[in-house]
Short mmCIF file of C-alpha atoms in Angstrom, two decimals:
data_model
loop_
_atom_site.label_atom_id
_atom_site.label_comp_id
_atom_site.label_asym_id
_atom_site.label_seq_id
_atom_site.Cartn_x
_atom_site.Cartn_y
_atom_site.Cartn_z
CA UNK A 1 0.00 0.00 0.00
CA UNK A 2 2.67 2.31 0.66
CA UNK A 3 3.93 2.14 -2.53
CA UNK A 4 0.85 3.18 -4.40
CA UNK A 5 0.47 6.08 -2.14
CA UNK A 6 3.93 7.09 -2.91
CA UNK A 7 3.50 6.62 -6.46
CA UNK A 8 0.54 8.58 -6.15
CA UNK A 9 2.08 11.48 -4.15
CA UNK A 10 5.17 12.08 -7.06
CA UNK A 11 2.77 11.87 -10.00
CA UNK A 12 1.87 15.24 -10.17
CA UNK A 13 5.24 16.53 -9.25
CA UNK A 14 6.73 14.23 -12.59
CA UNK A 15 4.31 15.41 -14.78
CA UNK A 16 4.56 19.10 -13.61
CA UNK A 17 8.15 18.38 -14.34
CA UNK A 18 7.12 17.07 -17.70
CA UNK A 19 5.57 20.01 -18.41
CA UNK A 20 8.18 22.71 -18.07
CA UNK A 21 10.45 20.76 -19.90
CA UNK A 22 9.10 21.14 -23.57
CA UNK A 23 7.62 24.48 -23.19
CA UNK A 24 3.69 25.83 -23.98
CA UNK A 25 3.94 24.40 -27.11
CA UNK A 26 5.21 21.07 -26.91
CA UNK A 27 8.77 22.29 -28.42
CA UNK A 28 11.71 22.34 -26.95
CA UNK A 29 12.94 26.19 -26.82
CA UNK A 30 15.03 27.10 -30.02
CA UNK A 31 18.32 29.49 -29.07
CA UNK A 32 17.69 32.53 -31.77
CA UNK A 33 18.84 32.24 -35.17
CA UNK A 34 22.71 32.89 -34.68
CA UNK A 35 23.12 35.45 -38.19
CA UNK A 36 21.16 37.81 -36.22
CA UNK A 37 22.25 37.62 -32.94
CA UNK A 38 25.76 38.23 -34.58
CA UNK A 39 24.53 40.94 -36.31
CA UNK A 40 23.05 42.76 -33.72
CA UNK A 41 26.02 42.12 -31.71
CA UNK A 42 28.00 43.99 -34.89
CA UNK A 43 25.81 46.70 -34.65
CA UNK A 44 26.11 47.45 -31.23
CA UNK A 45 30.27 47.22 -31.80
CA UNK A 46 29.87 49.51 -34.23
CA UNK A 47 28.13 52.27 -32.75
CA UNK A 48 30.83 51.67 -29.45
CA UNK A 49 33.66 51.95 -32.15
CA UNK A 50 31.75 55.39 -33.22
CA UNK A 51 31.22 56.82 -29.49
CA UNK A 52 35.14 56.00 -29.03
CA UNK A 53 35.73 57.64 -31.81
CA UNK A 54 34.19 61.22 -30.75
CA UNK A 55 35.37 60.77 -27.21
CA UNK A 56 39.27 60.87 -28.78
CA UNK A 57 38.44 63.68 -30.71
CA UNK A 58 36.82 65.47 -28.13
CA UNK A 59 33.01 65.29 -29.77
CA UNK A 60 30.32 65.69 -27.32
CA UNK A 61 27.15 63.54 -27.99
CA UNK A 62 23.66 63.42 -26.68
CA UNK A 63 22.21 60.79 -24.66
CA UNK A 64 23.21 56.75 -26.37
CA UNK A 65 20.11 56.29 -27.41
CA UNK A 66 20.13 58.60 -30.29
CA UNK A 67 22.51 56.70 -32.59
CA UNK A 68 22.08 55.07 -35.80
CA UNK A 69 23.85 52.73 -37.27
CA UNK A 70 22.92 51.70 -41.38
CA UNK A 71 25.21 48.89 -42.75
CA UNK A 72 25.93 50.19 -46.57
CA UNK A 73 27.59 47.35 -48.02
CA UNK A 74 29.52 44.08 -45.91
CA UNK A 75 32.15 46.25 -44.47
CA UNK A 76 30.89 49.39 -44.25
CA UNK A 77 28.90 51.08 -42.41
CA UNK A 78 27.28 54.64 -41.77
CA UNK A 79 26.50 55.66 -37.77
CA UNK A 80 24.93 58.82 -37.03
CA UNK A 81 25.01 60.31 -34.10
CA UNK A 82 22.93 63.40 -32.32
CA UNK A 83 24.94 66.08 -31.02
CA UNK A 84 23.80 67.64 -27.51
CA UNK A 85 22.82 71.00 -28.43
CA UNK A 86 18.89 70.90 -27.85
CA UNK A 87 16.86 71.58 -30.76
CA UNK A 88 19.74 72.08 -32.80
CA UNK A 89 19.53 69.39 -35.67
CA UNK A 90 23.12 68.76 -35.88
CA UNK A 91 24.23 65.43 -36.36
CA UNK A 92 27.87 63.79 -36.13
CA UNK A 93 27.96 61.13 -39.40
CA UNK A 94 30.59 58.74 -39.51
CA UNK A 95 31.59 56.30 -42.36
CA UNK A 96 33.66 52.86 -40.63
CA UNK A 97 35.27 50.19 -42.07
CA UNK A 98 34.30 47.33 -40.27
CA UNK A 99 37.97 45.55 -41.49
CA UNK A 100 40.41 47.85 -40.78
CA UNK A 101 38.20 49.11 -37.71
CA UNK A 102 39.00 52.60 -38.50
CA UNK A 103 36.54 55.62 -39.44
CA UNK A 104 36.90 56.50 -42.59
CA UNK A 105 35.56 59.67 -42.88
CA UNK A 106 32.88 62.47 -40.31
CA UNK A 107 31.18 65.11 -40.92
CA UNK A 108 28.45 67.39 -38.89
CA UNK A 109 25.47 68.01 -40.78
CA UNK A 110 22.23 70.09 -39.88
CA UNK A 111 19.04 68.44 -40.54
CA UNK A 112 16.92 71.51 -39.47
CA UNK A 113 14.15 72.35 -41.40
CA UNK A 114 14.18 75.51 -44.03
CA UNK A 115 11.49 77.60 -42.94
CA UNK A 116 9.06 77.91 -45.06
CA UNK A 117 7.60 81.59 -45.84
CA UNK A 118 4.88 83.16 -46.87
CA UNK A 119 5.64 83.98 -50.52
CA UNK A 120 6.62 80.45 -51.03
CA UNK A 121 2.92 79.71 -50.20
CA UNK A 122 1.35 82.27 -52.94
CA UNK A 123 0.66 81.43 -56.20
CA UNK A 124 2.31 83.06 -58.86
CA UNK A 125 0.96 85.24 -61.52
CA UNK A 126 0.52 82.66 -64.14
CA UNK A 127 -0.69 80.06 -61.65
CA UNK A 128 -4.94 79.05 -62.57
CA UNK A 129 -5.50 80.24 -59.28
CA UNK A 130 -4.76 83.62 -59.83
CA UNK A 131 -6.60 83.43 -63.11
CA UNK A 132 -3.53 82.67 -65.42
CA UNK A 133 -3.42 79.81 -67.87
CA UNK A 134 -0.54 78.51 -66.37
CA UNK A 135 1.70 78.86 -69.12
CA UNK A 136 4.50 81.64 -68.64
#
């Protein structure tokens, strides 16, 4: 009898046990696909090879966050970064080899807006709205 009881008694705990083993789903878990683990890994070295970068030349950049990092062909890559002046719409852009581990070229560019104004909005003379044809 007292084996039946114990029986009984570590039933539930095997097939708990079971259970957790193959997952929800009846699977066992898959590790994630390894080409993009390795290429977000890439990324991230990328954008640290970037930050280094600006520290040695003595570049100050906004919060981590605000990077980008666009792969343009296998071994090259573009990583932007935003500078800290609020509201400024400067950017630092960097071109890196990814072989040589070198930047190959930076520049600051300003992505601010051109304001637009009103006589940009008017029609011109020979514009149908105004009553032209349209033709100058």
């Amino acid at each position: 009898m007292a084996p039946r009881l114990l029986a009984a008694a570590l039933l539930p705990a095997f097939l708990v046990g079971v259970g957790c083993a193959t997952g929800p789903s009846g699977r066992t878990p898959v590790p994630p696909n390894s080409q993009s683990v390795q290429a977000e890994l890439g990324e991230r070295n990328i954008v640290e090879a970037g930050a280094e970068y600006s520290r040695q030349n003595a570049i100050l950049l906004a919060d981590s966050g605000d990077s980008e990092a666009l792969r343009i062909s296998p071994n090259y890559w573009r990583i932007r970064f935003a500078l800290p002046e609020e509201g400024s719409g400067n950017i630092l852009a960097l071109n890196f080899d990814e072989l040589a581990q070198r930047v190959t070229g930076a520049r600051r560019l300003d992505i601010t807006p051109i304001p637009i104004t009103n006589s940009a909005l008017r029609p011109s003379v020979a514009s149908p709205a105004t009553g032209g044809s349209g033709f100058r």
